[in-house]
Structure formats: structure tokens, C-alpha cells
XYZ file of N, CA, C and O in Angstrom:
684
model
N 189.280 21.626 40.029
C 188.234 20.676 39.724
C 187.671 20.902 38.334
O 187.613 22.024 37.849
N 187.269 19.834 37.681
C 186.713 19.896 36.341
C 185.359 20.585 36.337
O 185.043 21.330 35.421
N 184.559 20.342 37.377
C 183.258 20.985 37.496
C 182.383 20.735 36.290
O 182.165 19.598 35.882
N 181.913 21.798 35.682
C 181.026 21.698 34.522
C 181.792 21.567 33.204
O 181.184 21.420 32.152
N 183.114 21.669 33.268
C 183.916 21.569 32.054
C 184.013 22.860 31.263
O 184.464 22.852 30.115
N 183.625 23.984 31.862
C 183.679 25.246 31.117
C 185.102 25.635 30.722
O 185.297 26.241 29.656
N 186.095 25.294 31.526
C 187.474 25.590 31.122
C 187.849 24.783 29.881
O 188.502 25.300 28.972
N 187.450 23.514 29.839
C 187.698 22.707 28.640
C 186.980 23.321 27.442
O 187.546 23.401 26.346
N 185.747 23.751 27.638
C 184.994 24.368 26.540
C 185.722 25.619 26.029
O 185.787 25.858 24.824
N 186.277 26.411 26.943
C 187.015 27.617 26.554
C 188.265 27.258 25.750
O 188.598 27.935 24.768
N 188.962 26.197 26.156
C 190.150 25.750 25.422
C 189.761 25.316 24.008
O 190.416 25.686 23.031
N 188.692 24.533 23.893
C 188.235 24.077 22.581
C 187.810 25.249 21.696
O 188.140 25.297 20.503
N 187.094 26.196 22.264
C 186.655 27.365 21.505
C 187.850 28.187 21.027
O 187.871 28.661 19.879
N 188.843 28.350 21.887
C 190.031 29.116 21.505
C 190.831 28.377 20.438
O 191.324 28.992 19.484
N 190.941 27.065 20.566
C 191.644 26.282 19.557
C 190.942 26.414 18.198
O 191.591 26.582 17.171
N 189.615 26.378 18.205
C 188.855 26.539 16.964
C 189.012 27.954 16.408
O 189.172 28.138 15.196
N 188.970 28.947 17.285
C 189.112 30.343 16.844
C 190.459 30.568 16.167
O 190.562 31.250 15.154
N 191.502 29.976 16.745
C 192.848 30.125 16.190
C 193.073 29.236 14.967
O 194.087 29.383 14.280
N 192.145 28.292 14.751
C 192.243 27.350 13.639
C 193.594 26.639 13.647
O 194.270 26.541 12.627
N 193.981 26.176 14.816
C 195.261 25.506 14.972
C 195.051 24.000 15.058
O 194.012 23.530 15.516
N 196.036 23.266 14.632
C 195.955 21.808 14.706
C 196.824 21.266 15.836
O 197.093 20.068 15.880
N 197.255 22.132 16.748
C 198.113 21.672 17.837
C 197.379 20.626 18.686
O 196.165 20.671 18.844
N 198.139 19.672 19.196
C 197.599 18.616 20.049
C 197.644 19.093 21.496
O 198.669 19.584 21.959
N 196.532 18.959 22.212
C 196.447 19.364 23.608
C 196.083 18.151 24.448
O 195.150 17.424 24.130
N 196.853 17.927 25.503
C 196.504 16.925 26.509
C 195.902 17.685 27.679
O 196.595 18.436 28.358
N 194.630 17.491 27.887
C 193.883 18.201 28.928
C 193.658 17.222 30.073
O 192.941 16.232 29.930
N 194.303 17.489 31.206
C 194.229 16.614 32.375
C 193.478 17.354 33.467
O 193.803 18.506 33.774
N 192.490 16.691 34.060
C 191.710 17.355 35.093
C 191.301 16.360 36.166
O 191.330 15.146 35.955
N 190.903 16.905 37.294
C 190.519 16.118 38.461
C 189.146 16.591 38.931
O 188.861 17.778 38.895
N 188.336 15.667 39.388
C 187.023 16.043 39.907
C 186.604 15.070 40.996
O 186.467 13.871 40.751
N 186.427 15.588 42.196
C 186.036 14.759 43.338
C 184.545 14.446 43.331
O 184.129 13.400 43.829
N 183.742 15.348 42.782
C 182.284 15.171 42.776
C 181.739 15.363 41.365
O 181.215 16.422 41.026
N 181.888 14.333 40.521
C 181.435 14.471 39.127
C 179.954 14.827 39.036
O 179.123 14.305 39.784
N 179.658 15.717 38.124
C 178.288 16.176 37.924
C 177.559 15.282 36.928
O 178.182 14.580 36.129
N 176.248 15.363 36.952
C 175.443 14.618 35.986
C 175.470 15.338 34.645
O 175.727 16.544 34.560
N 175.170 14.607 33.591
C 175.098 15.189 32.252
C 174.047 16.295 32.205
O 174.252 17.338 31.573
N 172.927 16.105 32.903
C 171.872 17.124 32.914
C 172.352 18.416 33.563
O 172.059 19.513 33.071
N 173.088 18.307 34.657
C 173.627 19.490 35.330
C 174.597 20.227 34.419
O 174.572 21.465 34.325
N 175.437 19.484 33.732
C 176.404 20.090 32.807
C 175.673 20.783 31.655
O 176.005 21.906 31.279
N 174.667 20.126 31.109
C 173.896 20.721 30.019
C 173.261 22.040 30.461
O 173.318 23.045 29.742
N 172.702 22.068 31.651
C 172.093 23.302 32.176
C 173.132 24.400 32.368
O 172.864 25.574 32.111
N 174.323 24.029 32.837
C 175.384 25.020 33.057
C 175.898 25.598 31.745
O 176.322 26.754 31.692
N 175.867 24.809 30.680
C 176.375 25.263 29.381
C 175.341 26.031 28.564
O 175.705 26.734 27.625
N 174.084 25.895 28.908
C 173.004 26.511 28.127
C 173.201 28.015 27.894
O 172.930 28.507 26.793
N 173.682 28.796 28.869
C 173.844 30.249 28.618
C 174.953 30.592 27.624
O 175.152 31.754 27.304
N 175.683 29.583 27.134
C 176.821 29.827 26.244
C 176.601 29.114 24.900
O 177.208 28.074 24.631
N 175.748 29.656 24.042
C 175.432 28.969 22.775
C 176.659 28.746 21.886
O 176.672 27.826 21.069
N 177.688 29.564 22.061
C 178.885 29.424 21.231
C 179.643 28.117 21.488
O 180.483 27.719 20.681
N 179.363 27.440 22.611
C 180.033 26.163 22.889
C 179.083 24.975 22.750
O 179.434 23.860 23.127
N 177.911 25.195 22.188
C 176.892 24.138 22.132
C 177.410 22.866 21.471
O 177.176 21.760 21.965
N 178.130 22.991 20.372
C 178.652 21.807 19.682
C 179.666 21.053 20.521
O 179.634 19.812 20.596
N 180.570 21.780 21.158
C 181.566 21.137 22.022
C 180.892 20.475 23.222
O 181.244 19.379 23.631
N 179.924 21.176 23.794
C 179.203 20.648 24.946
C 178.501 19.340 24.597
O 178.577 18.361 25.342
N 177.836 19.328 23.464
C 177.128 18.115 23.031
C 178.110 16.961 22.817
O 177.855 15.834 23.221
N 179.247 17.273 22.209
C 180.273 16.257 21.968
C 180.788 15.681 23.302
O 180.942 14.471 23.438
N 181.032 16.544 24.280
C 181.526 16.072 25.574
C 180.465 15.251 26.296
O 180.741 14.182 26.842
N 179.244 15.750 26.307
C 178.171 15.037 27.018
C 177.901 13.665 26.419
O 177.564 12.728 27.131
N 178.099 13.526 25.111
C 177.904 12.230 24.459
C 178.933 11.203 24.923
O 178.685 9.993 24.856
N 180.075 11.678 25.412
C 181.148 10.791 25.872
C 181.278 10.767 27.394
O 182.227 10.200 27.930
N 180.370 11.429 28.098
C 180.512 11.633 29.531
C 180.646 10.295 30.260
O 179.797 9.415 30.139
N 181.714 10.126 31.045
C 181.936 8.841 31.715
C 181.019 8.626 32.922
O 180.491 9.580 33.496
N 180.859 7.379 33.268
C 180.110 7.045 34.480
C 180.827 7.656 35.676
O 182.029 7.870 35.647
N 180.075 7.868 36.722
C 180.628 8.596 37.877
C 181.182 7.632 38.922
O 180.663 7.528 40.018
N 182.283 6.957 38.572
C 182.986 6.152 39.562
C 184.477 6.487 39.509
O 184.987 6.906 38.484
N 185.187 6.315 40.645
C 186.599 6.692 40.700
C 187.436 5.911 39.687
O 187.419 4.678 39.674
N 188.112 6.630 38.825
C 188.986 6.051 37.802
C 189.537 7.188 36.962
O 189.191 8.345 37.167
N 190.382 6.847 36.003
C 190.820 7.801 34.993
C 189.980 7.520 33.761
O 189.961 6.403 33.254
N 189.265 8.524 33.314
C 188.398 8.389 32.147
C 189.002 9.211 31.015
O 189.331 10.378 31.200
N 189.158 8.593 29.848
C 189.777 9.273 28.706
C 188.793 9.371 27.556
O 188.026 8.433 27.296
N 188.813 10.515 26.881
C 188.027 10.693 25.663
C 188.663 11.782 24.824
O 189.539 12.519 25.296
N 188.256 11.845 23.560
C 188.818 12.795 22.601
C 187.797 13.890 22.299
O 186.594 13.632 22.259
N 188.300 15.078 22.063
C 187.467 16.221 21.694
C 188.135 16.944 20.521
O 189.296 16.685 20.221
N 187.394 17.870 19.921
C 187.965 18.714 18.870
C 188.557 17.925 17.725
O 189.665 18.230 17.287
N 187.851 16.915 17.250
C 188.355 16.123 16.130
C 189.611 15.349 16.464
O 190.435 15.088 15.593
N 189.790 15.010 17.734
C 190.968 14.256 18.173
C 192.159 15.126 18.527
O 193.198 14.609 18.952
N 192.031 16.444 18.381
C 193.149 17.340 18.706
C 193.284 17.596 20.203
O 194.302 18.104 20.653
N 192.234 17.248 20.964
C 192.296 17.413 22.419
C 192.010 16.059 23.054
O 190.941 15.480 22.878
N 192.994 15.571 23.767
C 192.873 14.311 24.497
C 192.597 14.650 25.962
O 193.390 15.353 26.588
N 191.470 14.174 26.465
C 191.060 14.500 27.839
C 191.294 13.296 28.734
O 190.867 12.186 28.416
N 191.992 13.511 29.830
C 192.124 12.518 30.901
C 191.464 13.125 32.132
O 191.967 14.094 32.686
N 190.359 12.551 32.519
C 189.571 13.071 33.626
C 189.659 12.093 34.797
O 189.163 10.973 34.715
N 190.336 12.507 35.853
C 190.504 11.689 37.053
C 189.332 11.963 37.987
O 189.167 13.088 38.450
N 188.538 10.944 38.250
C 187.470 11.072 39.236
C 188.039 10.648 40.582
O 188.436 9.500 40.775
N 188.095 11.572 41.491
C 188.633 11.341 42.827
C 189.201 12.645 43.352
O 189.220 13.668 42.658
N 189.664 12.609 44.552
C 190.185 13.807 45.203
C 191.600 14.105 44.705
O 192.485 13.265 44.802
N 191.794 15.303 44.175
C 193.094 15.689 43.621
C 194.209 15.516 44.644
O 195.306 15.072 44.299
N 193.921 15.828 45.893
C 194.977 15.737 46.908
C 195.454 14.311 47.146
O 196.569 14.100 47.616
N 194.650 13.316 46.804
C 195.103 11.926 46.935
C 195.674 11.388 45.626
O 196.442 10.433 45.646
N 195.333 11.985 44.497
C 195.806 11.510 43.195
C 197.125 12.162 42.792
O 198.027 11.493 42.273
N 197.262 13.467 43.009
C 198.421 14.216 42.518
C 199.775 13.599 42.878
O 200.669 13.569 42.026
N 199.984 13.093 44.094
C 201.302 12.529 44.400
C 201.679 11.311 43.560
O 202.846 10.924 43.524
N 200.721 10.720 42.857
C 200.979 9.485 42.118
C 200.984 9.660 40.603
O 201.097 8.682 39.873
N 200.861 10.885 40.134
C 200.876 11.120 38.695
C 202.148 11.852 38.299
O 202.785 12.522 39.122
N 202.519 11.692 37.044
C 203.698 12.373 36.519
C 203.369 12.927 35.137
O 203.063 12.175 34.217
N 203.403 14.222 35.033
C 203.227 14.933 33.779
C 203.792 16.324 34.015
O 204.131 16.689 35.142
N 203.928 17.099 32.968
C 204.348 18.485 33.103
C 203.280 19.372 32.479
O 203.061 19.308 31.275
N 202.642 20.156 33.309
C 201.579 21.042 32.847
C 202.172 22.383 32.426
O 203.059 22.930 33.090
N 201.666 22.890 31.324
C 202.026 24.231 30.869
C 201.035 25.261 31.385
O 201.371 26.431 31.533
N 199.789 24.820 31.615
C 198.726 25.713 32.064
C 197.889 25.000 33.110
O 197.559 23.820 32.954
N 197.537 25.716 34.183
C 196.651 25.193 35.222
C 195.445 26.109 35.348
O 195.600 27.331 35.430
N 194.263 25.523 35.364
C 193.056 26.221 35.764
C 192.745 25.681 37.154
O 192.220 24.576 37.289
N 193.121 26.425 38.179
C 192.940 25.929 39.549
C 191.528 26.211 40.049
O 190.860 27.140 39.610
N 191.123 25.422 41.008
C 189.792 25.504 41.597
C 189.472 26.946 41.991
O 190.347 27.681 42.445
N 188.234 27.320 41.821
C 187.825 28.681 42.137
C 187.261 28.851 43.532
O 186.957 29.964 43.946
N 187.103 27.748 44.258
C 186.545 27.847 45.605
C 187.624 28.227 46.603
O 188.773 27.834 46.481
N 187.243 28.983 47.596
C 188.196 29.468 48.597
C 188.641 28.331 49.510
O 187.979 27.300 49.607
N 189.757 28.525 50.200
C 190.228 27.520 51.153
C 189.201 27.210 52.252
O 189.190 26.102 52.780
N 188.332 28.166 52.559
C 187.283 27.874 53.554
C 186.320 26.814 53.050
O 185.842 25.991 53.817
N 185.999 26.850 51.760
C 185.054 25.883 51.181
C 185.721 24.579 50.785
O 185.060 23.556 50.700
N 187.006 24.622 50.476
C 187.705 23.439 49.983
C 189.133 23.409 50.529
O 190.096 23.518 49.769
N 189.296 23.259 51.845
C 190.625 23.390 52.450
C 191.642 22.349 51.991
O 192.823 22.677 51.842
N 191.216 21.118 51.741
C 192.171 20.078 51.351
C 192.827 20.386 50.012
O 193.999 20.089 49.802
N 192.086 20.982 49.107
C 192.624 21.268 47.783
C 193.660 22.388 47.812
O 194.505 22.472 46.926
N 193.614 23.224 48.811
C 194.555 24.341 48.900
C 195.650 24.102 49.933
O 196.296 25.044 50.388
N 195.894 22.869 50.278
C 196.923 22.547 51.278
C 198.324 22.791 50.714
O 198.531 22.877 49.493
N 199.287 22.882 51.617
C 200.681 23.060 51.213
C 201.127 21.901 50.326
O 201.828 22.100 49.330
N 200.687 20.686 50.659
C 201.063 19.508 49.869
C 200.554 19.638 48.435
O 201.289 19.384 47.478
N 199.304 20.057 48.258
C 198.752 20.197 46.904
C 199.491 21.289 46.142
O 199.837 21.124 44.971
N 199.763 22.406 46.795
C 200.488 23.489 46.115
C 201.885 23.020 45.691
O 202.355 23.350 44.593
N 202.551 22.234 46.536
C 203.862 21.685 46.171
C 203.748 20.724 44.991
O 204.635 20.676 44.135
N 202.668 19.941 44.936
C 202.455 19.036 43.806
C 202.223 19.829 42.523
O 202.723 19.464 41.464
N 201.474 20.905 42.599
C 201.263 21.763 41.431
C 202.616 22.288 40.952
O 202.905 22.275 39.749
N 203.461 22.708 41.876
C 204.801 23.155 41.507
C 205.623 22.038 40.876
O 206.286 22.244 39.847
N 205.590 20.852 41.455
C 206.351 19.707 40.937
C 205.899 19.333 39.531
O 206.710 18.974 38.678
N 204.619 19.418 39.271
C 204.058 18.972 37.997
C 204.021 20.065 36.937
O 203.482 19.858 35.855
N 204.606 21.217 37.233
C 204.584 22.347 36.300
C 205.871 22.419 35.491
O 206.964 22.269 36.035
N 205.728 22.668 34.203
C 206.892 22.897 33.357
C 207.481 24.269 33.696
O 206.840 25.083 34.359
N 208.696 24.517 33.227
C 209.280 25.845 33.400
C 208.382 26.867 32.716
O 207.915 26.635 31.603
N 208.116 27.944 33.375
C 207.271 29.034 32.877
C 205.804 28.631 32.732
O 205.055 29.280 32.003
N 205.377 27.587 33.427
C 203.955 27.214 33.423
C 203.142 28.386 33.960
O 203.602 29.152 34.804
N 201.926 28.503 33.483
C 201.028 29.583 33.906
C 199.816 28.977 34.595
O 199.426 27.854 34.305
N 199.236 29.768 35.493
C 198.010 29.306 36.152
C 197.096 30.474 36.416
O 197.510 31.629 36.409
N 195.828 30.124 36.653
C 194.823 31.116 36.999
C 193.819 30.500 37.951
O 193.544 29.296 37.889
N 193.306 31.318 38.851
C 192.252 30.907 39.775
C 191.508 32.155 40.227
O 192.055 33.257 40.227
N 190.263 31.968 40.614
C 189.503 33.075 41.180
C 189.713 33.177 42.679
O 189.137 34.040 43.329
N 190.511 32.305 43.236
C 190.810 32.353 44.658
C 192.048 33.217 44.869
O 193.090 32.936 44.304
N 191.903 34.260 45.665
C 193.029 35.163 45.926
C 193.375 35.211 47.416
O 194.081 36.098 47.863
N 192.900 34.236 48.169
C 193.146 34.190 49.614
C 194.644 34.203 49.896
O 195.445 33.650 49.143
N 195.013 34.828 51.007
C 196.437 34.959 51.336
C 197.108 33.598 51.482
O 198.267 33.439 51.081
N 196.427 32.600 52.012
C 197.010 31.262 52.154
C 197.310 30.651 50.783
O 198.327 29.959 50.604
N 196.457 30.895 49.814
C 196.678 30.393 48.456
C 197.872 31.095 47.839
O 198.751 30.465 47.242
N 197.922 32.399 47.999
C 199.060 33.153 47.461
C 200.364 32.684 48.093
O 201.355 32.484 47.391
N 200.368 32.472 49.380
C 201.580 32.008 50.072
C 201.975 30.610 49.595
O 203.163 30.332 49.354
N 200.999 29.720 49.451
C 201.288 28.352 49.016
C 201.840 28.296 47.608
O 202.801 27.574 47.331
N 201.265 29.072 46.704
C 201.746 29.083 45.328
C 203.116 29.751 45.230
O 203.979 29.303 44.468
N 203.333 30.789 45.995
C 204.638 31.438 46.016
C 205.701 30.466 46.522
O 206.785 30.341 45.934
N 205.383 29.748 47.580
C 206.308 28.756 48.134
C 206.592 27.627 47.139
O 207.670 27.042 47.138
N 205.617 27.323 46.270
C 205.775 26.265 45.265
C 206.516 26.752 44.019
O 206.679 26.000 43.064
N 206.951 28.024 44.026
C 207.788 28.520 42.941
C 207.098 29.384 41.902
O 207.620 29.576 40.811
N 205.946 29.962 42.249
C 205.218 30.787 41.296
C 205.343 32.270 41.640
O 205.332 32.640 42.803
N 205.449 33.087 40.603
C 205.367 34.538 40.749
C 203.914 34.902 40.492
O 203.339 34.523 39.463
N 203.305 35.660 41.409
C 201.871 35.885 41.400
C 201.503 37.309 41.016
O 202.256 38.253 41.277
N 200.295 37.437 40.447
C 199.744 38.757 40.152
C 198.224 38.697 40.352
O 197.552 37.831 39.801
N 197.727 39.619 41.145
C 196.285 39.735 41.364
C 195.719 40.653 40.287
O 196.267 41.723 40.025
N 194.626 40.196 39.643
C 194.012 40.971 38.564
C 192.512 41.072 38.786
O 191.954 40.364 39.607
N 191.880 41.912 38.003
C 190.417 42.022 38.043
C 189.809 40.718 37.539
O 190.299 40.126 36.579
N 188.738 40.286 38.206
C 188.073 39.048 37.830
C 187.053 39.248 36.725
O 187.013 40.289 36.069
N 186.223 38.234 36.536
C 185.178 38.265 35.510
C 183.836 38.067 36.181
O 183.724 37.379 37.195
N 182.796 38.606 35.575
C 181.443 38.392 36.084
C 181.323 38.807 37.531
O 181.677 39.923 37.908
N 180.856 37.882 38.359
C 180.652 38.165 39.781
C 181.929 38.025 40.602
O 181.933 38.320 41.792
N 183.008 37.559 39.969
C 184.281 37.395 40.680
C 185.051 38.706 40.615
O 185.435 39.163 39.537
N 185.248 39.311 41.769
C 185.910 40.621 41.821
C 187.379 40.522 41.414
O 187.895 41.376 40.694
N 188.066 39.507 41.913
C 189.502 39.371 41.678
C 189.822 37.976 41.155
O 189.039 37.038 41.317
N 190.997 37.865 40.564
C 191.535 36.575 40.189
C 193.035 36.621 40.384
O 193.629 37.698 40.534
N 193.630 35.452 40.409
C 195.063 35.330 40.604
C 195.647 34.657 39.361
O 195.110 33.643 38.897
N 196.677 35.249 38.809
C 197.430 34.623 37.717
C 198.865 34.461 38.202
O 199.329 35.224 39.047
N 199.539 33.467 37.659
C 200.904 33.200 38.114
C 201.697 32.536 37.012
O 201.135 31.949 36.081
N 202.998 32.646 37.147
C 203.919 31.976 36.236
C 204.998 31.292 37.079
O 205.456 31.853 38.084
N 205.368 30.089 36.679
C 206.384 29.320 37.422
C 207.753 29.888 37.125
O 208.126 30.080 35.977
N 208.477 30.163 38.198
C 209.851 30.658 38.045
C 210.732 29.521 37.557
O 210.611 28.389 38.009
N 211.622 29.809 36.591
C 212.517 28.778 36.059
C 213.706 28.572 36.963
O 214.161 29.434 37.611
């Protein structure tokens, strides 16, 4: 899920840090879009992304189901934000992702997003050697991603998250 957009902010910050002009297509899904005020509050503790946050909030789409597109980072990042449930959208899209930031909520909190069907769609939509990360390390998630063709590694998490899962798609 797109959530507050912190993963997008991290991508923009890293692109700026590297001073690269590479073009990034950032595709994300969000079933429960947040308000601009909620996003602003979530970004406040991170002053280093203030400019990116302001730029995104200025373009923030209305909260109705659709694909919303906007540009970030001087046009170097093209964002396609699908408002709706990923499990109903994924079977109808075609792209090849090099990197996935998967939802951080456990299967208990968000069971539909961690279904076998969704994990298979993530596998189908992944390029060879695609990488992913999530703070969910539940055994069902590990099994689903492994079945979808990913080699997994459990690592130390960040902040209050004890563990995280990283993976690479087997070629």
C-alpha cells in the first residue's frame, strides 16, 4: 500500500542524493487513501523530505477509485497511484517491477493482500532478479513469496520493527 508515501519520499531522496537523472516509474496501490493533512503530519518528523512532501501534497489526487498520475523530482519520477484494492487490480495490470515495497501489515491485519493469488501476481509482475522488502515476516508470507519464485532473507528491521524480509526473484 502507498500509505503516507514514505517509500516514494525515500526513492526521491535517494535519487537526489545520487544526483542521477534516471527515469523511474513508481507504481503503487492504495485501498484507503489518506488525506493530505494526515500525510503532512506523517512527514513532519522527516525535515529532509519536506520539499518532496510539499510537491506531492500539491498534486494529491481526489480520493476516488481510479489510476492517478503525477510527476515528481523534476519529471524524473512518474507516479501511477491506483486507488483500490491491490488484490482486485493486480490481475488486470501488466508491467515489470524491478523493486517492490510490500505492505508492512501482517496477514492477520490484511489477509487479502497476502493471499496466494496476490503473491503469484507479484511474481508474475516481477522482472528477473527483482528485489522486494517488507516488514512482514510471517511464515505464510514467506511461503507465498517463495512459491512465487523469490529467494528470501530475514534481516533486522528498523525503528520499532524487529525484523524485515528481503527477497530477490529467481531467474
